mmCIF file of C-alpha atoms in Angstrom:
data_model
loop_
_atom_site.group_PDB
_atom_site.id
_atom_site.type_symbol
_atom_site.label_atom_id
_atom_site.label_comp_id
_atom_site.label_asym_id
_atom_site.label_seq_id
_atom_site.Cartn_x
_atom_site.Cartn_y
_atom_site.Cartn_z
ATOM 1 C CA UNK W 230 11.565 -11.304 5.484
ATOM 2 C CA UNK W 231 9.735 -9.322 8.173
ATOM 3 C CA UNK W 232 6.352 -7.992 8.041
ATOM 4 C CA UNK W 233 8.459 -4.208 8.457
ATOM 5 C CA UNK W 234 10.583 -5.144 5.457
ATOM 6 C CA UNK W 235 6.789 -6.505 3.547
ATOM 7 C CA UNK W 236 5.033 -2.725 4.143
ATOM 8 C CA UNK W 237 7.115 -0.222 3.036
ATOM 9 C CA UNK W 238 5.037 2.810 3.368
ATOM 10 C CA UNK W 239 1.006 4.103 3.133
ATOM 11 C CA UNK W 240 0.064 5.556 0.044
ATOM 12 C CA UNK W 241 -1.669 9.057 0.931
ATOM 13 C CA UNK W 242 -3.472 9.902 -2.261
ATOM 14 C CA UNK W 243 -7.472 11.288 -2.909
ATOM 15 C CA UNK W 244 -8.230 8.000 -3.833
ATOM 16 C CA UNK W 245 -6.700 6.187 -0.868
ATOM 17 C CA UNK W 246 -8.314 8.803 1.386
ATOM 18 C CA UNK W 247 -11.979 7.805 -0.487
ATOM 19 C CA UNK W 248 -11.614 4.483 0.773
ATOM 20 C CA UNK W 249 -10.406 4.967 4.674
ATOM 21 C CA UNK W 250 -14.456 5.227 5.359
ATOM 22 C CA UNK W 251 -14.547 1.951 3.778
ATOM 23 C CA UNK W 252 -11.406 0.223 5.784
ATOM 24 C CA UNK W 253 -9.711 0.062 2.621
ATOM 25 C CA UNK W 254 -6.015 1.079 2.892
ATOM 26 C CA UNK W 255 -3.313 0.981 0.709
ATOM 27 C CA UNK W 256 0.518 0.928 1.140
ATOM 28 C CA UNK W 257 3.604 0.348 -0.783
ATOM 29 C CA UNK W 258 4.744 -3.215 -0.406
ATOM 30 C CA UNK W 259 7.875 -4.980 -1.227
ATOM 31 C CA UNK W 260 8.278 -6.254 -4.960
ATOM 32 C CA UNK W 261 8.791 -9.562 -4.174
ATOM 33 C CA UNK W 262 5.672 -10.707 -1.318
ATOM 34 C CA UNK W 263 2.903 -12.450 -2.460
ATOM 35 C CA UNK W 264 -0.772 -11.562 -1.393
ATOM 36 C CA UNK W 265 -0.699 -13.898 1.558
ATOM 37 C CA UNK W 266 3.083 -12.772 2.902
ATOM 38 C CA UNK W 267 1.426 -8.970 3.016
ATOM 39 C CA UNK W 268 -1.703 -10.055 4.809
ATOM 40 C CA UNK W 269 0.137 -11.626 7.431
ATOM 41 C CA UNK W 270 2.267 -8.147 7.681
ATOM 42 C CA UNK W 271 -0.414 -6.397 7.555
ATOM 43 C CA UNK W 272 -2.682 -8.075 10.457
ATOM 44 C CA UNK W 273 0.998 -8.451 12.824
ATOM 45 C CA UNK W 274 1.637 -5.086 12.280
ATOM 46 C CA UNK W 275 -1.811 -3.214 13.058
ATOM 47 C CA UNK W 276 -3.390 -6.154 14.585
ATOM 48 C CA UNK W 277 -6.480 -6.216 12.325
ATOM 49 C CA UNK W 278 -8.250 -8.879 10.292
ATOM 50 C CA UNK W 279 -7.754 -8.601 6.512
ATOM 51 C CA UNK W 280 -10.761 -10.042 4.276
ATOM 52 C CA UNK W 281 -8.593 -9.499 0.874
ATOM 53 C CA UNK W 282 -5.878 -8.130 -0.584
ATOM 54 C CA UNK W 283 -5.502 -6.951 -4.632
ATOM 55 C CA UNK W 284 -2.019 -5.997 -5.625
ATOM 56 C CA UNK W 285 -0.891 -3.975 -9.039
ATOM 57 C CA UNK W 286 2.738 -3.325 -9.866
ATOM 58 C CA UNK W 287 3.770 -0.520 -11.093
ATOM 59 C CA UNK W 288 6.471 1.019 -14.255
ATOM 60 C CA UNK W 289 8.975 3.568 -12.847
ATOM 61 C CA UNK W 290 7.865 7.287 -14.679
ATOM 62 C CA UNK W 291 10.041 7.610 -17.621
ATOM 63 C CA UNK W 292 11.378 11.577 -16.913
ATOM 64 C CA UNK W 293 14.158 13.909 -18.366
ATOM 65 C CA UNK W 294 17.043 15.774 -16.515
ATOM 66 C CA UNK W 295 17.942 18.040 -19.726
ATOM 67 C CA UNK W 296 18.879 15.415 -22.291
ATOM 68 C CA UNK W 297 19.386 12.764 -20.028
ATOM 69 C CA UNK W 298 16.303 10.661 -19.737
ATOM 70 C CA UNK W 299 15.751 8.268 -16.789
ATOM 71 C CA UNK W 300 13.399 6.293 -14.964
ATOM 72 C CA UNK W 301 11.712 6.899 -11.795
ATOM 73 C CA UNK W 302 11.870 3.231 -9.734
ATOM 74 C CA UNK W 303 8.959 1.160 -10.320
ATOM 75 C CA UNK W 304 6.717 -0.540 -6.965
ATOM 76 C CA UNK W 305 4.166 -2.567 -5.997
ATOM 77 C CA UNK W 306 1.148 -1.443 -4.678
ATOM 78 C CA UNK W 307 -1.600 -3.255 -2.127
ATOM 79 C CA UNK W 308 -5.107 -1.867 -1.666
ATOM 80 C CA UNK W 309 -6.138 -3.853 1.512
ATOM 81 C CA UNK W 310 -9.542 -4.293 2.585
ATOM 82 C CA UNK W 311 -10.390 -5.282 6.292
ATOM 83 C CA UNK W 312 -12.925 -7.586 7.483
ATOM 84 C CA UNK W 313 -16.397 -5.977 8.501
ATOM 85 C CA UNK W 314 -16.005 -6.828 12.339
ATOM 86 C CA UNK W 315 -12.153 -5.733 12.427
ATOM 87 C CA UNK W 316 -11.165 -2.914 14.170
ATOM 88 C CA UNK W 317 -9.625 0.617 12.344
ATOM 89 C CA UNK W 318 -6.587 1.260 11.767
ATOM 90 C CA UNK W 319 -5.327 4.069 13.885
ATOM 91 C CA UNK W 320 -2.870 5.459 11.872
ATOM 92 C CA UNK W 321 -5.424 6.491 8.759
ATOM 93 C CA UNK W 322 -8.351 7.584 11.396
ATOM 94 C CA UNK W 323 -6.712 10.970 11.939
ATOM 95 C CA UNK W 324 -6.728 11.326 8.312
ATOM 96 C CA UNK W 325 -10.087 10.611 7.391
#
């Protein structure tokens, strides 16, 4: 598995956004990696030093399509915090 198939996307909510000042980002990560496997993606990727890495999965919504009821797909989230002498990541700074 590659670090692009570990971090599947950023997760742009208020409460990410709160923690950009911080250099706490979070992203949607693959179901299956482990908390080293995404801070390894994570530091290839941006090149940045990680200092931890908490991780929470997540139930798919259960919603309703008339009287059909389904389930939204469930996915792992990682709030990732970066070491105090790492660098920004670029992508988030435009956003902050």
């Amino acid at each position: 598995m590659t670090a692009y198939d570990i971090i599947i996307s950023p997760v742009l909510s208020e409460k990410s956004y709160d923690g950009i000042p911080e250099k706490r980002y979070t992203f949607k990560v693959a179901k299956t990696a482990n908390k080293t496997q995404i801070k390894a993606a994570v530091e290839e990727i941006f090149g940045v030093k990680v200092a931890k890495v908490n991780t929470s999965n997540y139930e798919g919504k259960l919603k309703r399509m008339g009287r059909n009821e389904g389930r939204r797909s469930s996915f792992k989230k990682a709030v990732v915090t970066l070491a105090a002498d790492s660098k920004a990541i670029e992508f988030f700074e435009s956003l902050a």
